[in-house]
Coordinates of C-alpha atoms in Angstrom, one line a residue:
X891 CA 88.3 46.9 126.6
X892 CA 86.6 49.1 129.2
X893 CA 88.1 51.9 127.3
X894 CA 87.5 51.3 123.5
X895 CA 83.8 51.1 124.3
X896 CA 83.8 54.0 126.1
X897 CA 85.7 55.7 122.8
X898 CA 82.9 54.0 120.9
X899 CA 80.3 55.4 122.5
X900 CA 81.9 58.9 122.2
X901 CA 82.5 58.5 118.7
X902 CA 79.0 58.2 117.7
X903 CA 77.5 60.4 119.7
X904 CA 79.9 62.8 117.9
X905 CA 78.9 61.9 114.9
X906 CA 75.7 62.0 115.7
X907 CA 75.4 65.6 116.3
X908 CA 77.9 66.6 113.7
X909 CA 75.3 64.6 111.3
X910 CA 72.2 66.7 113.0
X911 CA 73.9 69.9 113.1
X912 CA 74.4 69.2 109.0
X913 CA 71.2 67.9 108.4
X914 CA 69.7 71.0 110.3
X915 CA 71.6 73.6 108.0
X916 CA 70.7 71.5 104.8
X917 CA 66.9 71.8 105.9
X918 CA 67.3 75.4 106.2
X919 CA 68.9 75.6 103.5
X920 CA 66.2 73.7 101.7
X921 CA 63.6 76.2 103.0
X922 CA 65.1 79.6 102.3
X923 CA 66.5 79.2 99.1
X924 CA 67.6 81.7 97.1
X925 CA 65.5 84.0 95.5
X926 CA 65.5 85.6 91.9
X927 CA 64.1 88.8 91.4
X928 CA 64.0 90.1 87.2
X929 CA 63.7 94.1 87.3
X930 CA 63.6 94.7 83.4
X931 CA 62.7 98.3 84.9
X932 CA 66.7 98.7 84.9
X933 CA 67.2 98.6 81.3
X934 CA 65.9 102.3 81.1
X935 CA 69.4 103.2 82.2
X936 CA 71.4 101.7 79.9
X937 CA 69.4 103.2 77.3
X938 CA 69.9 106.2 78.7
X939 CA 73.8 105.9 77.5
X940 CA 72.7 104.2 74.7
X941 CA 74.4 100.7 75.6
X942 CA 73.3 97.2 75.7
X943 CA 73.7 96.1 79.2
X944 CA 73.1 93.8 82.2
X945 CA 73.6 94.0 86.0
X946 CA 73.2 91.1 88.7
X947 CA 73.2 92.3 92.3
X948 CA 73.1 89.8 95.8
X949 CA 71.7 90.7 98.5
X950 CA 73.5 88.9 101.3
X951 CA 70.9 88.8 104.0
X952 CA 67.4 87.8 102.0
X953 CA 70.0 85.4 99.9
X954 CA 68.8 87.0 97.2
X955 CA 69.3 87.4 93.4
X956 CA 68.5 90.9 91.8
X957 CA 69.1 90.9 87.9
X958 CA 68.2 92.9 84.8
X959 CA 67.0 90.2 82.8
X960 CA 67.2 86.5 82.6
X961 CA 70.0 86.1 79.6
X962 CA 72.7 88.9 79.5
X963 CA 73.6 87.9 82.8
X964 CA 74.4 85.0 81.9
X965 CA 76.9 85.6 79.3
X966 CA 80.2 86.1 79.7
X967 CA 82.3 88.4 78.1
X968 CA 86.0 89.3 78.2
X969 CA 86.5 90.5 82.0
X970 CA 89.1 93.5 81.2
X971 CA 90.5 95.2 84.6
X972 CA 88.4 93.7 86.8
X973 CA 90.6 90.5 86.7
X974 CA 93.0 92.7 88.5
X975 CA 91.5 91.6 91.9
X976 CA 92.1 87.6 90.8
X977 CA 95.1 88.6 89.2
X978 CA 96.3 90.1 92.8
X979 CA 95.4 87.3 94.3
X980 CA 97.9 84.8 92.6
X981 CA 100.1 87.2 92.4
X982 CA 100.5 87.4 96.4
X983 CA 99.5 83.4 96.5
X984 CA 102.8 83.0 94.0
X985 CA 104.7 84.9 95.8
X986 CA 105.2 86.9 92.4
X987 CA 104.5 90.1 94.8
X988 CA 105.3 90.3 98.7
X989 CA 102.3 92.8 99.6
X990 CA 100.4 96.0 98.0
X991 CA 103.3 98.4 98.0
X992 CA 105.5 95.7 96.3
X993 CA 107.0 98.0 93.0
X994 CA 106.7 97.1 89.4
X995 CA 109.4 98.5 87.2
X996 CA 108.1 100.6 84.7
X997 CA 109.4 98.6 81.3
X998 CA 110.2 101.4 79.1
X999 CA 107.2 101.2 76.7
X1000 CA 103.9 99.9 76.2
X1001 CA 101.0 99.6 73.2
X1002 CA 99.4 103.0 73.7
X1003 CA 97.3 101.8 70.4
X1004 CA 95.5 98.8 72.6
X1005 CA 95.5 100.8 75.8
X1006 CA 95.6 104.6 74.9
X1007 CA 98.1 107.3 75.8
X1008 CA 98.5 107.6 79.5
X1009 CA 102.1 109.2 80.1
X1010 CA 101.1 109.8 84.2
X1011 CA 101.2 105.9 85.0
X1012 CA 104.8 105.2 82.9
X1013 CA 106.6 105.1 85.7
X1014 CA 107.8 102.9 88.4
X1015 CA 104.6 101.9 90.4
X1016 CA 103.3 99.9 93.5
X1017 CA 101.1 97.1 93.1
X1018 CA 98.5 99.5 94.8
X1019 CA 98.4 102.1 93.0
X1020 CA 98.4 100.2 90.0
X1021 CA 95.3 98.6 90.8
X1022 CA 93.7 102.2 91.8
X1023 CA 94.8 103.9 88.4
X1024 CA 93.9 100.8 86.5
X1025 CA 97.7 100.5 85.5
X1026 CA 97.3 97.6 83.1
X1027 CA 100.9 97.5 81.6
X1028 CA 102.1 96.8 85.3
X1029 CA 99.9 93.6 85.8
X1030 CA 101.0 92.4 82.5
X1031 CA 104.2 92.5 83.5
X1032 CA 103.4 90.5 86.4
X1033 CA 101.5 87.9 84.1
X1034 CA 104.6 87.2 82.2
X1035 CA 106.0 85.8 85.7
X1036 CA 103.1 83.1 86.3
X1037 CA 103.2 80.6 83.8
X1038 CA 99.3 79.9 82.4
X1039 CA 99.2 76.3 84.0
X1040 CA 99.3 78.4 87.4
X1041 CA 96.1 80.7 86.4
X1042 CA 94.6 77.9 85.4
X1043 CA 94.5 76.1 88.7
X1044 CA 93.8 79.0 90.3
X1045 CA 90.9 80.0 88.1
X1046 CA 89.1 76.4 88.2
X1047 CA 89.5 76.4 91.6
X1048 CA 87.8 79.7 92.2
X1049 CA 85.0 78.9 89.5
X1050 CA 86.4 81.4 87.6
X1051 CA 84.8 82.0 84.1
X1052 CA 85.3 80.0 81.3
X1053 CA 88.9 79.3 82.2
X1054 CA 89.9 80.0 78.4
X1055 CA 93.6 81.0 78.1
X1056 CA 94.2 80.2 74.6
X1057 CA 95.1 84.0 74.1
X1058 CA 99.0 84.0 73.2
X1059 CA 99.5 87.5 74.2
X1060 CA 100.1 88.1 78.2
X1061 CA 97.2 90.2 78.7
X1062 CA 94.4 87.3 77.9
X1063 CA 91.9 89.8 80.2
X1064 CA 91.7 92.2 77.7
X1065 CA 91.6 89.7 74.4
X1066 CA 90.9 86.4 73.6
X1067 CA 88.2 84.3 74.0
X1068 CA 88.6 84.5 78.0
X1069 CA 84.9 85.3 79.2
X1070 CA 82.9 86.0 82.8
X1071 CA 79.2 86.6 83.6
X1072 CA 78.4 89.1 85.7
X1073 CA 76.5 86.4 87.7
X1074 CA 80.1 84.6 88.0
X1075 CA 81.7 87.8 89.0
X1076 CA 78.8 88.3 91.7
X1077 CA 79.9 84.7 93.2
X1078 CA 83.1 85.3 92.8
X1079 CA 83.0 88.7 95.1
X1080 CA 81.0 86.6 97.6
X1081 CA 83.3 84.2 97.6
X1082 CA 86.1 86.4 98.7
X1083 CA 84.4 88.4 101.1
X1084 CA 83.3 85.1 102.9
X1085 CA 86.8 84.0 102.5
X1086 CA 86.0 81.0 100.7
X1087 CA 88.9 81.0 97.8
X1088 CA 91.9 79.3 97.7
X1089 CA 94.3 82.4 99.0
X1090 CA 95.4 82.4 102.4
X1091 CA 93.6 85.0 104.8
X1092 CA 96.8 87.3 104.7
X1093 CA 96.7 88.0 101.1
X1094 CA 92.6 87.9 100.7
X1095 CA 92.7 90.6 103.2
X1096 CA 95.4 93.0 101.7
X1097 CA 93.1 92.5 98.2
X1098 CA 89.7 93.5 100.5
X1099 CA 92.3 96.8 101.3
X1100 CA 93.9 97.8 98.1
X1101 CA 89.4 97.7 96.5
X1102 CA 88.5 100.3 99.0
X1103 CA 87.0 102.7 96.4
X1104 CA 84.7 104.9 98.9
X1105 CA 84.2 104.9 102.1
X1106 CA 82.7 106.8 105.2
X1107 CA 80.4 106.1 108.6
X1108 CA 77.6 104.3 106.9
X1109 CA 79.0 102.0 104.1
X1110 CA 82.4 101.1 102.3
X1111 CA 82.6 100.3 98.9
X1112 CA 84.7 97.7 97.2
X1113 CA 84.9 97.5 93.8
X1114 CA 87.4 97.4 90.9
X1115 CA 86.2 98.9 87.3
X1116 CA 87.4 97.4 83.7
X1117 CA 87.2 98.3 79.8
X1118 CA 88.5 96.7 76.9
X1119 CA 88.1 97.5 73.1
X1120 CA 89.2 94.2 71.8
X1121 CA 87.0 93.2 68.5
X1122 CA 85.9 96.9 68.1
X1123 CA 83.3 96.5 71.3
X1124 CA 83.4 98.6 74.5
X1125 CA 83.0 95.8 77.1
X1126 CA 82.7 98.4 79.9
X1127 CA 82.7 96.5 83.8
X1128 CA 81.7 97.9 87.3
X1129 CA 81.9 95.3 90.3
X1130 CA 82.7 95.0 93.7
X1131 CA 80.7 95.0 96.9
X1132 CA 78.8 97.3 99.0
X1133 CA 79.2 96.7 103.0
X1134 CA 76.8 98.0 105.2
X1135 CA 76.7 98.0 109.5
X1136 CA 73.7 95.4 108.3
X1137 CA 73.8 94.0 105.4
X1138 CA 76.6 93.2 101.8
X1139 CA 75.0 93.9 98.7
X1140 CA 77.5 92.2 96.0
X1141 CA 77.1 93.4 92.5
X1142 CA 78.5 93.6 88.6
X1143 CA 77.5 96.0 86.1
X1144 CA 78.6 95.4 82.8
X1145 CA 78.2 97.5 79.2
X1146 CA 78.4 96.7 76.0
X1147 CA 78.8 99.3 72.7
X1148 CA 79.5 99.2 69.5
X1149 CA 83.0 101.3 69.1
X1150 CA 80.7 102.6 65.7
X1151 CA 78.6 104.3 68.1
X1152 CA 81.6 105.3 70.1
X1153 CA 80.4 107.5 73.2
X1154 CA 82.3 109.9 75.4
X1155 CA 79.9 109.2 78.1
X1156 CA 81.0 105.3 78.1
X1157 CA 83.1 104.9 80.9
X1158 CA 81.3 107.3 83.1
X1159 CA 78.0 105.4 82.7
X1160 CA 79.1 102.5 83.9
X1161 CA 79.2 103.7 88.0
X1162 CA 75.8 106.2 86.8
X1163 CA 74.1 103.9 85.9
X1164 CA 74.7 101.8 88.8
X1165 CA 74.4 104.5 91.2
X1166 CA 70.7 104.7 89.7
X1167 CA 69.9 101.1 90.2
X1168 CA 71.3 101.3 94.0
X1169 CA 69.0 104.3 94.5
X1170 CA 66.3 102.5 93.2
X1171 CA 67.1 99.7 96.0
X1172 CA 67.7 101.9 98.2
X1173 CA 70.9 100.4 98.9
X1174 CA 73.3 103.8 98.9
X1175 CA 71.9 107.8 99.0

């Protein structure tokens, strides 16, 4: 009797703090939220390469929001290679893969019309480098092994874009009605570098790896690029993450052009004319 009461009385006290300790970091919370800065300044740049355009940065320590308008960045658009890095991530969840150097057989033949003439990348190939030469025949193949019921959970549960997969072809990245903002991608990124997805640690961590696009003393980059042409538009993507000793500055550039004003600049404007807009922060040299 002596006992129970004793386990009462340690129960609620329990309770008690755990309820304090919450209602503390809701009040926090509630004082510092997150803050939404418009710079229409940044449109300049995608004039520049005469695309429409919108970009939506976080900066991890003020908790804040950094966008190129109000609209644009809320619209979401077909995601191309950039669904590589979620695409990774069930793939390793699956089981489909063991690790980053699992190898994809090279099939014998792909649309070069949809996806251009690359003879360097028909070959047998590791998940790894795949995702570093933007390989797309290789992740389709690994698309046709997860049935679409799978990417669904997995999508919902991440708060993954519109979580349309009515595309009948494999590659529903590329075409379809599929669509993410690059708001959604900016959570998404945080998500994953917080570890807050539903991937186990393991294969979060060999994703973090294999989107190591630059990196040195000062900062590492993680990011993962994407274009598709579906519908006669270049939907051109840059996202990823910047990691400093300080501070993460999470971000998603996206472009969109007519393919009747077709330019050969396209697919290099899409890290220019972010490199400009992290200058302008100051975020990288």
């Amino acid at each position: 009797m002596v006992l129970n009461s004793i386990y009462r009385m340690v129960f609620k006290s329990l309770l008690f703090i755990t309820m304090t300790v919450i209602s503390f970091d809701l009040l926090a919370q509630a004082r510092n939220p997150e803050k939404k800065i418009i710079r229409s300044d940044f449109q300049k740049y995608f004039d520049e390469c005469h695309v429409k355009g919108a970009v939506a940065l976080y900066d991890n320590n003020k908790r804040a929001w950094i966008l190129s308008d109000t609209s644009d960045t809320q619209v979401a658009t077909l995601p191309a290679s950039t669904f590589k890095i979620i695409n990774m991530l069930i793939a390793l969840e699956t089981k489909t893969i063991k690790d980053e150097n699992s190898i994809v057989p090279w099939p014998g033949s792909t649309d070069t019309l949809k996806y251009g003439y690359r003879p360097d990348i028909y070959k047998n190939i590791s998940v790894k480098e795949a995702f570093a030469v933007s390989a797309g025949w290789a992740f389709i193949e690994l698309a046709k092994k997860i049935d679409r019921s799978v990417y669904q959970k997995y999508l919902k549960a991440c708060n993954y874009g519109n979580v349309d997969l009515s595309e009948s072809g494999p590659d529903f990245w590329n075409f379809g009605p599929m669509g993410i903002s690059p708001i959604n991608q900016v959570e998404f990124l945080k998500k994953l570098y917080d570890g807050d997805l539903p991937f186990s640690k393991r294969n979060m961590d060999i994703v973090k790896g294999v989107m190591i696009s630059e990196q040195n003393a000062d900062y590492t980059v993680r990011s993962k690029t994407g274009w598709t042409m579906a519908n006669q538009i270049n939907t051109g993507w840059w996202i990823g993450y910047v990691e400093q000793k300080e501070n993460v500055y999470f971000f998603a550039t996206r472009l969109i052009q007519d393919r009747k004003f077709n330019s050969p600049d396209f697919s290099s404007c899409r890290k220019a004319i972010t490199r400009k807009i992290f200058r302008d922060l100051k975020i990288l040299p």
